PDB file of C-alpha atoms in Angstrom:
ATOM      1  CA  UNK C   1      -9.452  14.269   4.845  1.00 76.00           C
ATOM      2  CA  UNK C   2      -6.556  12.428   5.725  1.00 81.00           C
ATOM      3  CA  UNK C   3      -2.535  13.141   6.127  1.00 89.00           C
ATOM      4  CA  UNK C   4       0.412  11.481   7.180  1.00 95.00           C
ATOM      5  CA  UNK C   5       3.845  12.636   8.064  1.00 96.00           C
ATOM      6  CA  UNK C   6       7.007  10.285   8.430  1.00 97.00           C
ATOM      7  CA  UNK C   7      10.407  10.811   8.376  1.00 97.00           C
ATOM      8  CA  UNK C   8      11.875  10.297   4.518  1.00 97.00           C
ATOM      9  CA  UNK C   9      14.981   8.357   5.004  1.00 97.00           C
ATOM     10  CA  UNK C  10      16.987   7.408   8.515  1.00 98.00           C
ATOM     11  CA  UNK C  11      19.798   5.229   8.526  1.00 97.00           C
ATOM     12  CA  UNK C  12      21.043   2.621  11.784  1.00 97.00           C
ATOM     13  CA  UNK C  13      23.802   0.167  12.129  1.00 97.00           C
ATOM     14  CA  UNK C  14      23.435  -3.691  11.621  1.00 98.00           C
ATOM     15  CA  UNK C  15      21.990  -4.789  15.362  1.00 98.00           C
ATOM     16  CA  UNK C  16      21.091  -1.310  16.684  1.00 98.00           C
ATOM     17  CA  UNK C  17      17.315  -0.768  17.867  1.00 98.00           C
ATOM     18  CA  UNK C  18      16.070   2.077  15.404  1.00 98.00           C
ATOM     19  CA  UNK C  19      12.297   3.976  15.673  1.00 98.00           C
ATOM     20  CA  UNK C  20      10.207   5.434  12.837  1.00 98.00           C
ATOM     21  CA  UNK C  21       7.611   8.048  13.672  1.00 98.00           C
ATOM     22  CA  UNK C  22       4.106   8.355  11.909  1.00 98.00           C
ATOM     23  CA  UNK C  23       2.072  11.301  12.853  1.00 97.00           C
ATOM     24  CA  UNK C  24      -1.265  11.358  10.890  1.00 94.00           C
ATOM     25  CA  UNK C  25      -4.787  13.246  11.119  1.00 89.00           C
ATOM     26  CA  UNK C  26      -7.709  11.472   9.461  1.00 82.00           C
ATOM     27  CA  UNK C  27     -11.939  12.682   9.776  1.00 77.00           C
ATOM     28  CA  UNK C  28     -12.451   9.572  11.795  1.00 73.00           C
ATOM     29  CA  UNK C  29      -9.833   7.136  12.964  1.00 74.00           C
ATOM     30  CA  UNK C  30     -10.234   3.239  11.872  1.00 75.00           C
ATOM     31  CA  UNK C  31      -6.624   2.188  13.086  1.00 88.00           C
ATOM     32  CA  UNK C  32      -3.012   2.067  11.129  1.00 93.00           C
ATOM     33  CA  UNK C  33      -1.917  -0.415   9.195  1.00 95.00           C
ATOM     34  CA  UNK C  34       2.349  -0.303   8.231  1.00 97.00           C
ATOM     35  CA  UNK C  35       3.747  -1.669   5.537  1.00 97.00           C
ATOM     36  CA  UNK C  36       7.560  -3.090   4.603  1.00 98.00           C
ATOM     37  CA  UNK C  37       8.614  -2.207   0.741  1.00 97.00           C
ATOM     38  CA  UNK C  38      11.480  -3.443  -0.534  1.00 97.00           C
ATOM     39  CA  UNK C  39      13.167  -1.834  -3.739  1.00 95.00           C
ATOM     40  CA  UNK C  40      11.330  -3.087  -6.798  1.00 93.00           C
ATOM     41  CA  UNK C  41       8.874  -4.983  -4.344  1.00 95.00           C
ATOM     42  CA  UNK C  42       5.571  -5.052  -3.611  1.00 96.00           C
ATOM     43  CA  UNK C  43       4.256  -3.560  -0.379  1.00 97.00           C
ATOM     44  CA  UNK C  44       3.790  -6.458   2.234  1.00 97.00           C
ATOM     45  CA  UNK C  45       1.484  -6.131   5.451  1.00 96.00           C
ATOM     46  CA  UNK C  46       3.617  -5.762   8.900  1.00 97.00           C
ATOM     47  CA  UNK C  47       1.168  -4.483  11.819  1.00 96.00           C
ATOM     48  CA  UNK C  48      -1.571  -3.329  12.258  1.00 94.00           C
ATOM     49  CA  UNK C  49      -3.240  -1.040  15.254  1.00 94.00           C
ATOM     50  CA  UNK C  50      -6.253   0.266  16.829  1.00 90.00           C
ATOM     51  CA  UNK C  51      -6.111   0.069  20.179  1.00 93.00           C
ATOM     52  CA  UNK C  52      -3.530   2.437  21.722  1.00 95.00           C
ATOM     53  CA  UNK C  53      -0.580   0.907  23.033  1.00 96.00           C
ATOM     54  CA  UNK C  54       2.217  -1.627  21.965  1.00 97.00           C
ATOM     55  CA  UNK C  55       2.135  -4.836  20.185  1.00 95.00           C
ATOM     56  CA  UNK C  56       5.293  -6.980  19.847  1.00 95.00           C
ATOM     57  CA  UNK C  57       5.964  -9.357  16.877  1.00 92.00           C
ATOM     58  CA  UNK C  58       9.335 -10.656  17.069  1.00 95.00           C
ATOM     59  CA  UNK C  59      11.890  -8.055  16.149  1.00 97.00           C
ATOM     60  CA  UNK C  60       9.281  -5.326  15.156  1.00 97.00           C
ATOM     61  CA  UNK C  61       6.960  -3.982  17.645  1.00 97.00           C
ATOM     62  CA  UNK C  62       4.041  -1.352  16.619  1.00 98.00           C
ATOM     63  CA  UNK C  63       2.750   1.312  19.068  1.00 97.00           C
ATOM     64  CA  UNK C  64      -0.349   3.866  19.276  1.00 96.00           C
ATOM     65  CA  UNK C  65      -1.794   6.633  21.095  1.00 95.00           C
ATOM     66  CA  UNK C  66      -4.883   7.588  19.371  1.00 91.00           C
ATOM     67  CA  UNK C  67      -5.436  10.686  21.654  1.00 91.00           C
ATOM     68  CA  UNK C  68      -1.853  12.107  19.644  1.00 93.00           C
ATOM     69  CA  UNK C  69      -2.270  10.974  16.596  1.00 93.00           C
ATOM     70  CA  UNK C  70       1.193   9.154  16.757  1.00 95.00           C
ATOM     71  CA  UNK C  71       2.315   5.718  16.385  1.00 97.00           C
ATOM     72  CA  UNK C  72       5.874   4.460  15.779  1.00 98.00           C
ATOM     73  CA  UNK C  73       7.111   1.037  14.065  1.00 98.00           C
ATOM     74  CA  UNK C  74      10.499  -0.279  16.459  1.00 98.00           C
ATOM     75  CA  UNK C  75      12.592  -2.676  14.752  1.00 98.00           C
ATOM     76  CA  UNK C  76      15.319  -4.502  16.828  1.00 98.00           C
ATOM     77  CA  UNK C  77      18.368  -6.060  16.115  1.00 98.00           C
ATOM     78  CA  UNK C  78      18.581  -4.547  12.693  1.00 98.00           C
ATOM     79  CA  UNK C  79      20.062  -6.945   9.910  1.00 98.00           C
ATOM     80  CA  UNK C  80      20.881  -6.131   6.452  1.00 97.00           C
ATOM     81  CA  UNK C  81      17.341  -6.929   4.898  1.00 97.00           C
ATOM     82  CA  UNK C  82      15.544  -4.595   7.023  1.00 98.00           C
ATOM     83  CA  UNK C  83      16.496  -1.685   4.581  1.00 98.00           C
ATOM     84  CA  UNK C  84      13.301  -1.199   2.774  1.00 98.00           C
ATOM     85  CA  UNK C  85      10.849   1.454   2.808  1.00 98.00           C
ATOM     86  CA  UNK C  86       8.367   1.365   5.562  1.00 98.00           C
ATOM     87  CA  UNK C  87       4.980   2.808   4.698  1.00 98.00           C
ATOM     88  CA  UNK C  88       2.392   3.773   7.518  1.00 97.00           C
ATOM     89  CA  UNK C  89      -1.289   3.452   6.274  1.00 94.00           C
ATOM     90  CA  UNK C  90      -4.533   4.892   7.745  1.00 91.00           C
ATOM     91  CA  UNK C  91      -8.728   3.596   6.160  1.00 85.00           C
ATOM     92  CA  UNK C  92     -10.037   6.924   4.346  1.00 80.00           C
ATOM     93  CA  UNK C  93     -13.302   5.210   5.581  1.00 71.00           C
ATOM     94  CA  UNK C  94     -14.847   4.949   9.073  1.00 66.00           C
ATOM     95  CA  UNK C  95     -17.596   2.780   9.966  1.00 58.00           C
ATOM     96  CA  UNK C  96     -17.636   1.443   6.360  1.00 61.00           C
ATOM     97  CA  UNK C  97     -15.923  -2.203   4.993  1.00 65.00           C
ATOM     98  CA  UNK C  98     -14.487  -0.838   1.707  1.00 69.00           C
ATOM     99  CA  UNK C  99     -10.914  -1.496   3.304  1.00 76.00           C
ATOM    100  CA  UNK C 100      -9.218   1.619   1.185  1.00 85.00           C
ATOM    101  CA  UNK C 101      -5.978   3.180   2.674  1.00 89.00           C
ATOM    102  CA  UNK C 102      -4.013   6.344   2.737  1.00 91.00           C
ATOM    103  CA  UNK C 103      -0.536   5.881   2.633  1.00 95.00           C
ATOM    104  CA  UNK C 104       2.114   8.038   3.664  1.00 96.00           C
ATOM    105  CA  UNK C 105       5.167   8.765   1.556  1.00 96.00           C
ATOM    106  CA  UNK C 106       7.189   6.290   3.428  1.00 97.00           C
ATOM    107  CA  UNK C 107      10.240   6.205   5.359  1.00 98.00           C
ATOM    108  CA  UNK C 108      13.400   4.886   3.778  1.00 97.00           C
ATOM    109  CA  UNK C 109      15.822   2.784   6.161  1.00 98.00           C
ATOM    110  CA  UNK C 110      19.003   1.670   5.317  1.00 98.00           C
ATOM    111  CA  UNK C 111      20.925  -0.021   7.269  1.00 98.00           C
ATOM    112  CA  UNK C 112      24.944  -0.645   7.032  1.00 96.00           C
ATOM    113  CA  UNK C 113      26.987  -2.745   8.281  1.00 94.00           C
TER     114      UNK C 113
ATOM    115  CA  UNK I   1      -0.060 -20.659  -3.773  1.00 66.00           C
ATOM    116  CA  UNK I   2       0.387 -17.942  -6.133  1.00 80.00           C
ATOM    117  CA  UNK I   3      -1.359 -15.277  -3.965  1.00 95.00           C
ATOM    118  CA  UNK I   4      -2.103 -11.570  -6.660  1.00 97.00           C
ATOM    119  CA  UNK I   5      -0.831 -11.662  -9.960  1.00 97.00           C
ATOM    120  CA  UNK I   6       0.158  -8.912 -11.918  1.00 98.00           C
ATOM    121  CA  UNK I   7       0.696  -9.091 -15.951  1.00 97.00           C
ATOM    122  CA  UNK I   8       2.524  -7.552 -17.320  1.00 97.00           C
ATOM    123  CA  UNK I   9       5.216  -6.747 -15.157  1.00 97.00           C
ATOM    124  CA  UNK I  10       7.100  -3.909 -17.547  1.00 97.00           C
ATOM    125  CA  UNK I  11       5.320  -2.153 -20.432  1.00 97.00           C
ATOM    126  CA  UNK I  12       6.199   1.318 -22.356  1.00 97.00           C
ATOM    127  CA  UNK I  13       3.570   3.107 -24.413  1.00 97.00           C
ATOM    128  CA  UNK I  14       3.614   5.756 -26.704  1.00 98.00           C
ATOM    129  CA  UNK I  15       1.045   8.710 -26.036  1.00 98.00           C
ATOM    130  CA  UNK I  16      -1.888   7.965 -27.231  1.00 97.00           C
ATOM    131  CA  UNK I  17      -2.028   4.688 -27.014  1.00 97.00           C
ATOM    132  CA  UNK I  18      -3.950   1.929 -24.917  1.00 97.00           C
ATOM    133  CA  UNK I  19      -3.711  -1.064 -22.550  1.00 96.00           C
ATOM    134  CA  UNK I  20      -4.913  -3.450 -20.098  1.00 98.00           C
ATOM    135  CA  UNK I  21      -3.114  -4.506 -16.931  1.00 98.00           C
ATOM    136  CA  UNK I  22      -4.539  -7.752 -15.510  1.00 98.00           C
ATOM    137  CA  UNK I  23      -4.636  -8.602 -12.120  1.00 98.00           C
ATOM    138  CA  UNK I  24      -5.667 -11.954 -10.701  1.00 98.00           C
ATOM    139  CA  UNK I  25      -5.591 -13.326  -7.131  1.00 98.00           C
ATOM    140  CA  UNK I  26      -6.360 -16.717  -6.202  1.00 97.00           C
ATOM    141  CA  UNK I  27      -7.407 -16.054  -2.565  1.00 96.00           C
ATOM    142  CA  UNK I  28     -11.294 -15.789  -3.076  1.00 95.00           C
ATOM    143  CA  UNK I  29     -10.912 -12.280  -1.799  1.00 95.00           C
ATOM    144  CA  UNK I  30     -14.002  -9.679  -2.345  1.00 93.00           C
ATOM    145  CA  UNK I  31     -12.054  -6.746  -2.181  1.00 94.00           C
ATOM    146  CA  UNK I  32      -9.964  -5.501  -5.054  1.00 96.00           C
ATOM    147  CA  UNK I  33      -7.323  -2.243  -5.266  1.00 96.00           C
ATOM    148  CA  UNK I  34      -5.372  -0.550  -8.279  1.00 97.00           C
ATOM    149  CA  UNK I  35      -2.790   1.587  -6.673  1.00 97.00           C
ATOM    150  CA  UNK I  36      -0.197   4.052  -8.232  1.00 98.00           C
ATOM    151  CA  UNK I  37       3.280   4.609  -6.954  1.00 97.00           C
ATOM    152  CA  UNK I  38       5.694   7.609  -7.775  1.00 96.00           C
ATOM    153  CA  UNK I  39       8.414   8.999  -6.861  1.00 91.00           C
ATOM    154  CA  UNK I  40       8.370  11.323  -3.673  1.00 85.00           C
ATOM    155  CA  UNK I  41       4.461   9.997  -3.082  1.00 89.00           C
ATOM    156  CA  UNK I  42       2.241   7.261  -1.553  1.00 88.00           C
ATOM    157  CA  UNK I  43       0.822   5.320  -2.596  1.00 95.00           C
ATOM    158  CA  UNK I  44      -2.664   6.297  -4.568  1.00 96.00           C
ATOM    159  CA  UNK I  45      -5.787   4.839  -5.088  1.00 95.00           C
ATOM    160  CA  UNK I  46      -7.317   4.437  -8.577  1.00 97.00           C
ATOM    161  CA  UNK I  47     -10.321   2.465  -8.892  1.00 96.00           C
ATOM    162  CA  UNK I  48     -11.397  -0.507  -6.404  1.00 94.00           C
ATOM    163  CA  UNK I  49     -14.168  -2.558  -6.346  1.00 95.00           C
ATOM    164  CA  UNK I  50     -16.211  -4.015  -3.176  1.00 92.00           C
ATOM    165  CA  UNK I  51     -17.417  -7.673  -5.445  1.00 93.00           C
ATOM    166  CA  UNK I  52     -17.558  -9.121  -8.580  1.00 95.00           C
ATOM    167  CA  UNK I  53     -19.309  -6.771 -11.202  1.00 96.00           C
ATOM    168  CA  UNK I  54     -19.162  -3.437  -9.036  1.00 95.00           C
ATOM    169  CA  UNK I  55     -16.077  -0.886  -9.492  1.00 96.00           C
ATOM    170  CA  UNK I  56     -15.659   2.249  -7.811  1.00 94.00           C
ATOM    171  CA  UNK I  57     -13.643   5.074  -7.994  1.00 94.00           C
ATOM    172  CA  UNK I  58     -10.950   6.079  -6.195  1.00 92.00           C
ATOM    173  CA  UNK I  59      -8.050   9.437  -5.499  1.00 91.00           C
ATOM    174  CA  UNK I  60      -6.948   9.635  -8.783  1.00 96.00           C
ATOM    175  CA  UNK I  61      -8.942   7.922 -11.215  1.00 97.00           C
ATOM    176  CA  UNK I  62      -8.822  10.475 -14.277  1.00 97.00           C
ATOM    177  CA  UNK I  63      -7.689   8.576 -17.438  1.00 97.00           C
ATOM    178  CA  UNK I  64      -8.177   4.775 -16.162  1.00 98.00           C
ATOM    179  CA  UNK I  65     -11.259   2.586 -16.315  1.00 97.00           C
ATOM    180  CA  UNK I  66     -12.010  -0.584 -14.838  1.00 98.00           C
ATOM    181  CA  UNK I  67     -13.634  -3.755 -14.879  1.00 98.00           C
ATOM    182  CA  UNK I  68     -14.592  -6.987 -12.602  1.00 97.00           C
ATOM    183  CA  UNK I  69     -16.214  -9.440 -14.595  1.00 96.00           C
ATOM    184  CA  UNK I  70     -14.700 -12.150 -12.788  1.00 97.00           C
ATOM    185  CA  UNK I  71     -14.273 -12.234  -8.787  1.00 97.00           C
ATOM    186  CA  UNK I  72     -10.861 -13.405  -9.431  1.00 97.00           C
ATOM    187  CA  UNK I  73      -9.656 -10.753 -12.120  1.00 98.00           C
ATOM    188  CA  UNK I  74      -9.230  -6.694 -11.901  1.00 98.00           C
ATOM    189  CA  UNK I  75      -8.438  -4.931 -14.715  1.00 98.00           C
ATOM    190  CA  UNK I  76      -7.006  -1.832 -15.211  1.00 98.00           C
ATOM    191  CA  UNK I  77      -7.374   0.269 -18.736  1.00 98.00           C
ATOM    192  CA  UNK I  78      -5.871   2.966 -20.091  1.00 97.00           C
ATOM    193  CA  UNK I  79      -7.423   4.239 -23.132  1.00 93.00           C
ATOM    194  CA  UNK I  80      -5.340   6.922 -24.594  1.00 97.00           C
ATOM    195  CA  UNK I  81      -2.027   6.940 -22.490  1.00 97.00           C
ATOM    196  CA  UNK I  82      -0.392  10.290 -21.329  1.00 98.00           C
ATOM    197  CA  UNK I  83       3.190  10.711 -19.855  1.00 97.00           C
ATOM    198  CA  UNK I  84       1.540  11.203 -16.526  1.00 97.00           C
ATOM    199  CA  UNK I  85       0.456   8.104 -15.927  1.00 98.00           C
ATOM    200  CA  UNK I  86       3.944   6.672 -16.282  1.00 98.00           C
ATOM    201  CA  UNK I  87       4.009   5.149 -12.922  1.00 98.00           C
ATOM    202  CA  UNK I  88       4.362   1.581 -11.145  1.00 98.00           C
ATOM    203  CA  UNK I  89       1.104  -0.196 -10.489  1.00 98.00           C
ATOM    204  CA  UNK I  90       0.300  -2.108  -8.097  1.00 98.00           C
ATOM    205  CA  UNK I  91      -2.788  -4.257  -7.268  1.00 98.00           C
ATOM    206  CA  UNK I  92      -4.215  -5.746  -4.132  1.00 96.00           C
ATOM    207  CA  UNK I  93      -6.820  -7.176  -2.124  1.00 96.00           C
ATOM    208  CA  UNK I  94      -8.105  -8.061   0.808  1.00 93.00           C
ATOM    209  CA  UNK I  95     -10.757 -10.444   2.477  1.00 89.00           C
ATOM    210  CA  UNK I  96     -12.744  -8.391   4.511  1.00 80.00           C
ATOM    211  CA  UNK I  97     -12.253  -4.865   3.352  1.00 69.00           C
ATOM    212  CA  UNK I  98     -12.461  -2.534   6.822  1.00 71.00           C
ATOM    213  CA  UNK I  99      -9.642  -3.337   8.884  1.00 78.00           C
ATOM    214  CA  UNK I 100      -8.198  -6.523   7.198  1.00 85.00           C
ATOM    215  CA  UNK I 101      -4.374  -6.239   5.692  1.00 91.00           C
ATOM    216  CA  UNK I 102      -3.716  -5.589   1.875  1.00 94.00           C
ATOM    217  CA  UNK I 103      -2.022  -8.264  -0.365  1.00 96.00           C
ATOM    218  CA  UNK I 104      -0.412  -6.636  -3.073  1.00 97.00           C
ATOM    219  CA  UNK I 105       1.308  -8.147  -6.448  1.00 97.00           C
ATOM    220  CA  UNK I 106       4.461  -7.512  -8.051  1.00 96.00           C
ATOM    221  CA  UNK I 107       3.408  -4.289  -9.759  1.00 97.00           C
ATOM    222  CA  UNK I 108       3.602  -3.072 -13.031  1.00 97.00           C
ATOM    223  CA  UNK I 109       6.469  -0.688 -14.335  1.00 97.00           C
ATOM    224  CA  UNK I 110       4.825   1.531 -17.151  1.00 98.00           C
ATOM    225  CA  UNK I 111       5.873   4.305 -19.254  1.00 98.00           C
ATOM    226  CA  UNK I 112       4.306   6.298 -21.277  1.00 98.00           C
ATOM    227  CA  UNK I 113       6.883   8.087 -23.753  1.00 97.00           C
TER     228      UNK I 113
END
């Protein structure tokens, strides 16, 4: 089976660097996927990983080490609109193509001014 | 480009009875998803289907059928409605299944009183 922990809610200043943590297990990994929600939004697609190590995409970078079953999402100079809800996703499947996810619970950042 | 669809986008039931949510994306995507959202949760996987004219089901799928008659369209039924399945509902899809990002619409806001 699958499970993933993250942090429920952190908070960071407007232009500080802030880090959320997603520890997960899963039967057979087949990378992470995260996710930005805003409130009353639908999920949108930020990163996704398989191969440990860091990938950079603007403002919000997405690491992995496979070995700890860890990756974090880094977002940089925070702004207002980065408060959302940040989900981190793992495939339920390995070796298959049905594409389905596990989410976790999410991680709610808000940001202030 | 208007990407998934979701209709209707707030509905309230009383137990007992039924509806239809309709999803429709205009991506040519394979790969369909009906998700649930609650409070305190992840995101949870319903039904999904793989083509047109195959469904399968998925974590929680007690209470809800489906049905892809149409490679474009996903619907989502619920034929006698309990409080429980007041939830928001969200649909998605994807190219390529394994691997390849989610696109999810709008969602639908349901209650079931």
């Amino acid at each position: 089976g699958q499970n993933i922990d993250q942090p429920t809610e952190m908070t960071a200043t407007e232009g500080a660097i802030v880090q959320i943590n997603c520890t997960y297990q899963t039967s057979g990994f087949n990378g992470l996927f995260w996710y930005q929600q805003h409130a009353g939004e639908a999920p949108t697609f930020l990163s996704y990983n398989v191969l440990d190590g860091l990938e950079e995409k603007g403002r919000f970078s997405s690491f992995l080490s496979r070995s700890k079953g860890y990756s974090y999402l880094l977002l940089k100079e925070l702004q207002m609109k980065d408060s959302a809800s940040y989900l981190c996703a793992v495939p339920i499947d390995r070796g298959s193509t049905l594409g389905r996810l596990y989410f976790g619970r999410g991680t709610q950042l808000t940001v202030w001014p | 480009n208007a990407g998934v669809t979701q209709t209707p986008k707030f509905r309230v039931l009383k137990t007992g009875q039924s509806m239809t949510l309709l999803c429709a994306q205009d991506m040519n995507h394979e790969y369909m998803y009906w998700y649930r959202q609650d409070p305190g949760m992840g995101l949870r996987l319903i039904h999904y289907s793989v083509g047109e004219g195959t469904t399968a089901k998925g974590e929680v799928p007690d209470g809800y059928n489906v049905s892809r008659l149409k490679k474009q369209n996903f619907l989502l039924g619920l034929e006698s409605a309990a409080p429980s399945q007041t939830s928001v509902y969200f649909c998605a899809s994807s190219d390529r299944g394994y691997n390849s990002p989610l696109h999810f619409g709008n969602g639908t806001r349901l209650t079931v009183t």
